[in-house]
Amino acid sequence: MFGVKFENDKIMIVEKENESELLKQGYDTFDNYEFAKTRGMVLERKALRKEFLSFSIDELDSDRAKEIEKRIWGCLEDYTPGMHIEHRKSNLQNTKCQ
């Protein structure tokens, strides 16, 4: 049995025989490593997107915002650094004015 969770900015995958122990420790459980790995990537993206969307306009200029943007969208072929940050800033400014 494999357990996975995203914690402290890392995907954590462990292997244990006891599913209930994994669940008690806050892990999602899977029968094989590949499913656990895929779930870990989903958990990471979800947590990073939530953090990214919580940033204020000023926080979007931080190194952390740039790191998160690259981790979420950097694998895409048409990724341009800063594009998603600028898009988010624009959305926040437009919402503020209404």
C-alpha positions as a printed NumPy array, in Angstrom:
array([[  0.   ,   0.   ,   0.   ],
       [  1.321,   3.456,  -0.9  ],
       [  0.42 ,   6.685,   0.842],
       [  0.846,  10.159,  -0.616],
       [  0.405,  13.721,   0.582],
       [  1.736,  17.147,  -0.279],
       [  3.237,  18.829,   2.757],
       [  5.946,  21.423,   3.393],
       [  6.207,  22.092,  -0.346],
       [  7.053,  18.431,  -1.107],
       [  5.258,  15.37 ,  -2.418],
       [  5.677,  12.638,   0.152],
       [  5.152,   9.01 ,  -0.869],
       [  5.555,   6.202,   1.639],
       [  5.021,   2.471,   1.471],
       [  3.403,   0.63 ,   4.377],
       [  1.317,  -2.48 ,   4.767],
       [ -1.244,  -0.893,   7.068],
       [ -3.73 ,   1.303,   5.172],
       [ -5.467,   2.555,   8.32 ],
       [ -2.135,   3.82 ,   9.674],
       [ -1.545,   5.775,   6.474],
       [ -5.035,   7.269,   6.615],
       [ -4.529,   8.289,  10.253],
       [ -1.383,  10.131,   9.239],
       [ -3.281,  12.075,   6.548],
       [ -2.131,  10.181,   3.468],
       [ -4.278,   9.295,   0.471],
       [ -3.795,   5.579,  -0.198],
       [ -3.246,   3.616,  -3.409],
       [ -2.414,   0.07 ,  -4.397],
       [  0.492,   1.02 ,  -6.628],
       [  3.247,   3.581,  -6.774],
       [  2.238,   5.129, -10.114],
       [ -1.243,   6.035,  -8.851],
       [  0.276,   7.533,  -5.695],
       [  2.773,   9.526,  -7.763],
       [  0.029,  10.889, -10.024],
       [ -2.113,  11.851,  -7.022],
       [  0.902,  13.575,  -5.473],
       [  1.342,  15.726,  -8.575],
       [ -2.361,  16.636,  -8.484],
       [ -2.13 ,  17.562,  -4.792],
       [  0.963,  19.679,  -5.476],
       [ -0.643,  21.591,  -8.34 ],
       [ -3.822,  22.14 ,  -6.338],
       [ -1.926,  23.499,  -3.316],
       [  0.316,  25.709,  -5.438],
       [ -2.612,  27.117,  -7.426],
       [ -4.446,  27.879,  -4.19 ],
       [ -1.391,  29.702,  -2.855],
       [ -0.878,  31.564,  -6.142],
       [ -4.506,  32.701,  -6.232],
       [ -4.267,  33.951,  -2.64 ],
       [ -1.446,  36.407,  -3.423],
       [ -2.143,  40.13 ,  -3.382],
       [ -0.95 ,  42.304,  -6.256],
       [  2.2  ,  43.176,  -4.286],
       [  2.88 ,  39.535,  -3.383],
       [  2.771,  38.617,  -7.072],
       [  6.089,  40.477,  -7.486],
       [  7.822,  38.097,  -5.056],
       [ 10.301,  35.334,  -5.818],
       [  7.792,  32.854,  -4.369],
       [  5.16 ,  33.885,  -6.943],
       [  7.698,  33.426,  -9.741],
       [  8.697,  30.017,  -8.379],
       [  5.087,  28.871,  -8.118],
       [  4.266,  30.128, -11.606],
       [  7.189,  28.145, -13.007],
       [  6.26 ,  25.008, -11.065],
       [  2.648,  25.12 , -12.261],
       [  3.005,  26.256, -15.853],
       [  6.717,  25.853, -16.614],
       [  6.265,  22.45 , -18.214],
       [  3.941,  23.816, -20.895],
       [  5.395,  24.341, -24.346],
       [  4.08 ,  27.901, -24.692],
       [  5.07 ,  29.013, -21.164],
       [  6.369,  32.571, -20.961],
       [  7.822,  33.554, -17.567],
       [  5.708,  36.222, -15.893],
       [  2.695,  35.764, -18.169],
       [  0.452,  34.184, -15.527],
       [  1.579,  36.659, -12.884],
       [  0.662,  39.582, -15.131],
       [ -2.651,  37.967, -16.009],
       [ -3.455,  37.486, -12.312],
       [ -2.469,  41.09 , -11.513],
       [ -4.752,  42.292, -14.295],
       [ -7.636,  40.23 , -12.927],
       [ -7.088,  41.574,  -9.416],
       [ -6.937,  45.178, -10.66 ],
       [-10.102,  44.769, -12.735],
       [-11.95 ,  43.23 ,  -9.786],
       [-10.786,  46.025,  -7.476],
       [-12.164,  48.729,  -9.782],
       [-15.665,  47.297,  -9.944]])
